[in-house]
Amino acid sequence: MAAITDLSGSVAVVTGGTRGVGAGIARALLEAGAAVVICARRAPDEPVEGGGRTARFLPVDLRDQDSAGVFFERIRDDYGRLDTLVNNAGGTPYRLLGEGGGARHARVVELNLLAPLTASLAAYEVMRGQSGGGSIVMIGSVSGSRPSPGSAAYGAAKAGLEHLARTMAVEWAPHVRVNTLVLGMVRTELSHLHYGDEDGIAAVGRTVPLGRLADPAEIGDACVFLASDHASYISGASLLVHGGGERPAFLDAARQRVTPTARKDTPP
């Protein structure tokens, strides 16, 4: 998909950008012209490319404050500036609250809330002193706004992340804009682990009003927009990228009970 704007000359960091949603975001930023650095604890299986260029990979564990500080100092030393940070790294295994144990749930919160906070604080030190400021994009989840059985700690962390972004947007204005992309289900190379085979993935997609899971490139396009001057007056916002959300169960139940004749007389 063609980039909606030109980010040539800008520098972007995507955490957890080695695969899945993060790789899709990195590709979109590359296609828009940005120099992109992806970071994670492990290197990607293959280079992340877009727009005829390749993202640079630097290993870092952003849960460690000292490591995060050194990483962003290196970005400043190597590139002279940092325009965009996308806090994408995160995730959780399926684990009911009573089965996980406190330490395991704490690690989920550390990865999905505290690590983005640590990265954002270090990035802010670079962004606030440069011309043009910068943009931080948090990757949130619909799990942060509804009950999330099997991923309660993850949902709580994502709710906190969204709140954190709104507070950062107030405290760090006017130098740095901070927004959240609130994602629904996205199809990645790991979708089969959650939804099964192609039939299972399609069945899950039908629960979304738009009838399918998102593609990582579509999340990338939203990130490009928030990083660009087109979003220059957008800060503290939560942009829903979820295909309309989840189709209410009562709607399907009601449709099954309505006769074809009655449906013709029912206004849309």
CSV table of C-alpha atoms in Angstrom, one decimal:
chain,number,residue,atom,x,y,z
A,1,MET,CA,0.0,0.0,0.0
A,2,ALA,CA,1.4,3.4,-0.9
A,3,ALA,CA,2.5,5.7,1.9
A,4,ILE,CA,0.1,8.5,2.7
A,5,THR,CA,2.9,11.0,3.4
A,6,ASP,CA,6.6,11.6,3.1
A,7,LEU,CA,8.7,11.0,6.2
A,8,SER,CA,12.0,11.4,4.3
A,9,GLY,CA,14.8,12.7,6.6
A,10,SER,CA,13.1,11.5,9.7
A,11,VAL,CA,14.3,8.7,12.1
A,12,ALA,CA,12.0,6.2,13.7
A,13,VAL,CA,12.4,3.4,16.3
A,14,VAL,CA,10.0,0.5,16.4
A,15,THR,CA,10.2,-1.7,19.5
A,16,GLY,CA,9.5,-5.4,18.9
A,17,GLY,CA,9.8,-4.7,15.2
A,18,THR,CA,11.3,-8.0,14.1
A,19,ARG,CA,8.0,-9.7,13.1
A,20,GLY,CA,4.3,-9.5,13.1
A,21,VAL,CA,2.7,-6.1,13.7
A,22,GLY,CA,6.0,-4.5,14.5
A,23,ALA,CA,7.5,-5.6,11.2
A,24,GLY,CA,4.5,-4.3,9.4
A,25,ILE,CA,4.9,-0.9,11.1
A,26,ALA,CA,8.6,-0.8,10.3
A,27,ARG,CA,7.9,-1.6,6.6
A,28,ALA,CA,5.3,1.2,6.4
A,29,LEU,CA,7.7,3.7,7.9
A,30,LEU,CA,10.4,2.6,5.5
A,31,GLU,CA,8.1,3.0,2.5
A,32,ALA,CA,7.2,6.5,3.7
A,33,GLY,CA,10.9,7.4,3.6
A,34,ALA,CA,12.0,7.2,7.3
A,35,ALA,CA,15.2,5.7,8.5
A,36,VAL,CA,14.0,2.9,10.8
A,37,VAL,CA,15.7,1.2,13.7
A,38,ILE,CA,14.0,-1.9,15.1
A,39,CYS,CA,14.9,-3.3,18.4
A,40,ALA,CA,14.2,-6.5,20.4
A,41,ARG,CA,16.1,-9.0,22.5
A,42,ARG,CA,16.6,-11.2,19.5
A,43,ALA,CA,17.5,-10.4,15.9
A,44,PRO,CA,14.8,-11.0,13.1
A,45,ASP,CA,14.9,-14.2,11.2
A,46,GLU,CA,15.2,-12.2,8.0
A,47,PRO,CA,15.8,-8.5,7.3
A,48,VAL,CA,12.8,-6.1,7.5
A,49,GLU,CA,12.6,-4.2,4.2
A,50,GLY,CA,10.4,-1.6,2.6
A,51,GLY,CA,10.7,1.1,0.0
A,52,GLY,CA,13.9,-0.5,-1.3
A,53,ARG,CA,15.6,-0.1,2.0
A,54,THR,CA,16.3,-2.2,5.1
A,55,ALA,CA,15.6,-1.4,8.7
A,56,ARG,CA,18.6,-1.5,11.1
A,57,PHE,CA,18.4,-3.9,14.0
A,58,LEU,CA,19.9,-3.1,17.4
A,59,PRO,CA,19.5,-5.6,20.3
A,60,VAL,CA,18.2,-4.2,23.6
A,61,ASP,CA,16.0,-5.2,26.5
A,62,LEU,CA,13.9,-2.1,27.2
A,63,ARG,CA,12.7,-3.5,30.5
A,64,ASP,CA,16.2,-2.4,31.8
A,65,GLN,CA,16.4,1.4,32.3
A,66,ASP,CA,20.1,1.6,31.9
A,67,SER,CA,20.0,-0.4,28.6
A,68,ALA,CA,17.2,1.8,27.3
A,69,GLY,CA,19.2,4.9,28.1
A,70,VAL,CA,22.2,3.7,26.3
A,71,PHE,CA,20.2,2.6,23.3
A,72,PHE,CA,18.5,6.0,22.8
A,73,GLU,CA,21.8,7.8,23.3
A,74,ARG,CA,23.2,5.7,20.5
A,75,ILE,CA,20.3,6.7,18.3
A,76,ARG,CA,21.0,10.3,19.0
A,77,ASP,CA,24.8,9.8,18.4
A,78,ASP,CA,24.3,7.9,15.1
A,79,TYR,CA,21.4,9.8,13.6
A,80,GLY,CA,21.4,13.2,15.3
A,81,ARG,CA,17.7,13.0,16.2
A,82,LEU,CA,14.7,10.8,16.8
A,83,ASP,CA,11.4,11.8,15.3
A,84,THR,CA,9.2,8.8,16.0
A,85,LEU,CA,9.0,6.1,18.7
A,86,VAL,CA,6.5,3.2,18.2
A,87,ASN,CA,6.1,1.2,21.4
A,88,ASN,CA,5.0,-2.0,19.9
A,89,ALA,CA,6.8,-4.7,21.9
A,90,GLY,CA,4.4,-6.7,24.1
A,91,GLY,CA,2.2,-9.7,24.2
A,92,THR,CA,1.0,-12.4,26.6
A,93,PRO,CA,0.4,-16.1,26.8
A,94,TYR,CA,-3.1,-17.4,27.5
A,95,ARG,CA,-3.3,-17.8,31.3
A,96,LEU,CA,-6.2,-17.5,33.6
A,97,LEU,CA,-5.7,-15.3,36.6
A,98,GLY,CA,-5.8,-18.2,39.2
A,99,GLU,CA,-3.4,-20.3,37.2
A,100,GLY,CA,-0.6,-17.8,36.5
A,101,GLY,CA,0.9,-16.9,39.8
A,102,GLY,CA,1.8,-13.3,40.7
A,103,ALA,CA,5.3,-13.3,39.3
A,104,ARG,CA,4.2,-14.4,35.9
A,105,HIS,CA,1.4,-11.7,35.7
A,106,ALA,CA,3.9,-9.1,36.9
A,107,ARG,CA,6.2,-10.0,34.0
A,108,VAL,CA,3.3,-9.4,31.6
A,109,VAL,CA,2.7,-5.9,33.1
A,110,GLU,CA,6.4,-5.2,33.0
A,111,LEU,CA,6.6,-6.0,29.3
A,112,ASN,CA,3.4,-4.2,28.2
A,113,LEU,CA,3.4,-1.2,30.5
A,114,LEU,CA,6.7,-0.5,32.3
A,115,ALA,CA,8.9,-1.2,29.2
A,116,PRO,CA,7.0,1.3,27.1
A,117,LEU,CA,7.3,3.8,29.9
A,118,THR,CA,11.0,3.3,30.2
A,119,ALA,CA,11.5,3.6,26.4
A,120,SER,CA,9.3,6.7,26.2
A,121,LEU,CA,11.2,8.5,29.0
A,122,ALA,CA,14.6,7.8,27.3
A,123,ALA,CA,13.2,8.9,23.9
A,124,TYR,CA,11.8,12.1,25.4
A,125,GLU,CA,15.2,13.1,26.5
A,126,VAL,CA,16.3,13.0,22.8
A,127,MET,CA,13.1,14.5,21.3
A,128,ARG,CA,12.5,17.5,23.7
A,129,GLY,CA,15.8,19.2,22.8
A,130,GLN,CA,15.5,19.0,19.0
A,131,SER,CA,13.8,21.2,16.4
A,132,GLY,CA,10.3,19.8,15.5
A,133,GLY,CA,10.0,17.7,18.7
A,134,GLY,CA,8.8,14.2,18.1
A,135,SER,CA,5.9,11.7,18.1
A,136,ILE,CA,5.4,8.7,20.3
A,137,VAL,CA,2.8,6.0,19.3
A,138,MET,CA,1.7,3.4,21.9
A,139,ILE,CA,0.3,0.2,20.5
A,140,GLY,CA,-2.7,-0.5,22.7
A,141,SER,CA,-5.4,-3.2,22.5
A,142,VAL,CA,-9.2,-3.5,22.8
A,143,SER,CA,-8.3,-5.9,25.7
A,144,GLY,CA,-7.7,-2.7,27.7
A,145,SER,CA,-11.3,-1.6,27.5
A,146,ARG,CA,-13.2,-4.9,28.0
A,147,PRO,CA,-13.0,-8.0,30.1
A,148,SER,CA,-10.1,-10.2,28.9
A,149,PRO,CA,-10.4,-13.7,30.3
A,150,GLY,CA,-7.1,-15.5,29.9
A,151,SER,CA,-5.2,-12.2,29.5
A,152,ALA,CA,-6.3,-10.1,32.4
A,153,ALA,CA,-2.8,-8.7,33.3
A,154,TYR,CA,-2.3,-7.9,29.6
A,155,GLY,CA,-5.6,-6.0,29.4
A,156,ALA,CA,-4.9,-4.1,32.6
A,157,ALA,CA,-1.4,-3.2,31.3
A,158,LYS,CA,-2.9,-1.9,28.0
A,159,ALA,CA,-5.5,0.1,29.8
A,160,GLY,CA,-2.7,1.7,31.8
A,161,LEU,CA,-0.7,2.3,28.7
A,162,GLU,CA,-3.5,4.3,27.1
A,163,HIS,CA,-3.9,6.4,30.3
A,164,LEU,CA,-0.1,6.9,30.4
A,165,ALA,CA,-0.1,8.2,26.8
A,166,ARG,CA,-2.8,10.7,27.6
A,167,THR,CA,-0.8,12.0,30.6
A,168,MET,CA,2.4,12.2,28.6
A,169,ALA,CA,0.6,14.1,25.9
A,170,VAL,CA,-0.3,16.8,28.5
A,171,GLU,CA,3.1,16.9,30.3
A,172,TRP,CA,5.3,16.8,27.2
A,173,ALA,CA,3.4,19.2,25.0
A,174,PRO,CA,4.2,21.1,22.9
A,175,HIS,CA,7.5,19.3,22.1
A,176,VAL,CA,6.3,15.7,21.9
A,177,ARG,CA,2.9,14.3,20.7
A,178,VAL,CA,1.8,11.0,22.2
A,179,ASN,CA,-1.1,8.9,20.9
A,180,THR,CA,-2.3,5.3,21.1
A,181,LEU,CA,-3.4,2.9,18.4
A,182,VAL,CA,-6.0,0.6,20.0
A,183,LEU,CA,-5.9,-2.6,18.0
A,184,GLY,CA,-8.3,-5.4,17.5
A,185,MET,CA,-7.2,-8.7,16.0
A,186,VAL,CA,-4.4,-8.6,13.4
A,187,ARG,CA,-3.3,-11.5,11.2
A,188,THR,CA,0.4,-12.4,11.6
A,189,GLU,CA,2.6,-15.4,11.2
A,190,LEU,CA,1.5,-16.5,14.6
A,191,SER,CA,-2.2,-16.3,14.1
A,192,HIS,CA,-2.6,-20.0,13.7
A,193,LEU,CA,-1.4,-20.4,17.3
A,194,HIS,CA,-4.4,-18.5,18.5
A,195,TYR,CA,-7.1,-19.2,16.0
A,196,GLY,CA,-6.1,-22.5,14.3
A,197,ASP,CA,-6.1,-23.3,10.6
A,198,GLU,CA,-7.4,-21.1,7.8
A,199,ASP,CA,-11.0,-22.0,8.5
A,200,GLY,CA,-10.5,-21.0,12.1
A,201,ILE,CA,-8.9,-17.7,11.2
A,202,ALA,CA,-11.7,-17.0,8.7
A,203,ALA,CA,-14.3,-17.9,11.4
A,204,VAL,CA,-12.8,-15.4,13.8
A,205,GLY,CA,-12.6,-12.8,11.1
A,206,ARG,CA,-16.4,-13.1,10.6
A,207,THR,CA,-16.9,-11.9,14.2
A,208,VAL,CA,-15.5,-8.5,13.1
A,209,PRO,CA,-17.9,-6.1,11.4
A,210,LEU,CA,-15.5,-5.6,8.5
A,211,GLY,CA,-15.4,-9.4,8.1
A,212,ARG,CA,-11.7,-10.1,8.5
A,213,LEU,CA,-8.6,-9.6,10.7
A,214,ALA,CA,-6.4,-6.6,10.1
A,215,ASP,CA,-3.2,-6.8,8.1
A,216,PRO,CA,0.0,-5.5,9.8
A,217,ALA,CA,0.4,-3.1,6.9
A,218,GLU,CA,-2.8,-1.4,7.8
A,219,ILE,CA,-1.5,-0.8,11.3
A,220,GLY,CA,1.7,0.6,9.8
A,221,ASP,CA,-0.3,3.1,7.7
A,222,ALA,CA,-2.0,4.3,10.9
A,223,CYS,CA,1.4,4.8,12.5
A,224,VAL,CA,2.7,6.7,9.5
A,225,PHE,CA,-0.2,9.0,9.8
A,226,LEU,CA,0.4,9.7,13.5
A,227,ALA,CA,4.1,10.2,12.9
A,228,SER,CA,3.4,12.7,10.1
A,229,ASP,CA,2.6,16.4,9.9
A,230,HIS,CA,-1.0,15.4,8.9
A,231,ALA,CA,-1.4,14.6,12.6
A,232,SER,CA,0.3,17.7,13.8
A,233,TYR,CA,-2.6,18.7,16.0
A,234,ILE,CA,-3.4,15.2,17.3
A,235,SER,CA,-2.1,14.3,20.7
A,236,GLY,CA,-3.5,12.4,23.6
A,237,ALA,CA,-5.8,10.6,21.2
A,238,SER,CA,-6.8,6.9,21.1
A,239,LEU,CA,-7.4,5.8,17.5
A,240,LEU,CA,-9.4,2.6,17.2
A,241,VAL,CA,-8.1,0.3,14.5
A,242,HIS,CA,-10.3,-2.7,15.0
A,243,GLY,CA,-12.5,-3.1,12.0
A,244,GLY,CA,-15.6,-1.9,13.8
A,245,GLY,CA,-14.9,-3.9,17.0
A,246,GLU,CA,-16.7,-7.1,17.8
A,247,ARG,CA,-20.1,-8.0,16.3
A,248,PRO,CA,-22.6,-8.1,19.3
A,249,ALA,CA,-23.7,-11.7,19.9
A,250,PHE,CA,-27.3,-10.5,20.4
A,251,LEU,CA,-27.4,-9.2,16.9
A,252,ASP,CA,-26.7,-12.6,15.3
A,253,ALA,CA,-29.2,-14.2,17.7
A,254,ALA,CA,-31.9,-11.6,16.8
A,255,ARG,CA,-31.3,-12.1,13.1
A,256,GLN,CA,-31.8,-15.8,13.4
A,257,ARG,CA,-35.2,-15.3,15.0
A,258,VAL,CA,-36.5,-12.8,12.4
A,259,THR,CA,-38.4,-14.3,9.5
A,260,PRO,CA,-37.4,-13.3,5.9
A,261,THR,CA,-40.8,-11.6,5.5
A,262,ALA,CA,-40.3,-9.5,8.6
A,263,ARG,CA,-36.8,-8.5,7.5
A,264,LYS,CA,-38.2,-6.8,4.4
A,265,ASP,CA,-40.4,-4.6,6.6
A,266,THR,CA,-37.5,-3.7,8.9
A,267,PRO,CA,-35.8,-0.4,8.3
A,268,PRO,CA,-32.0,-0.7,7.8
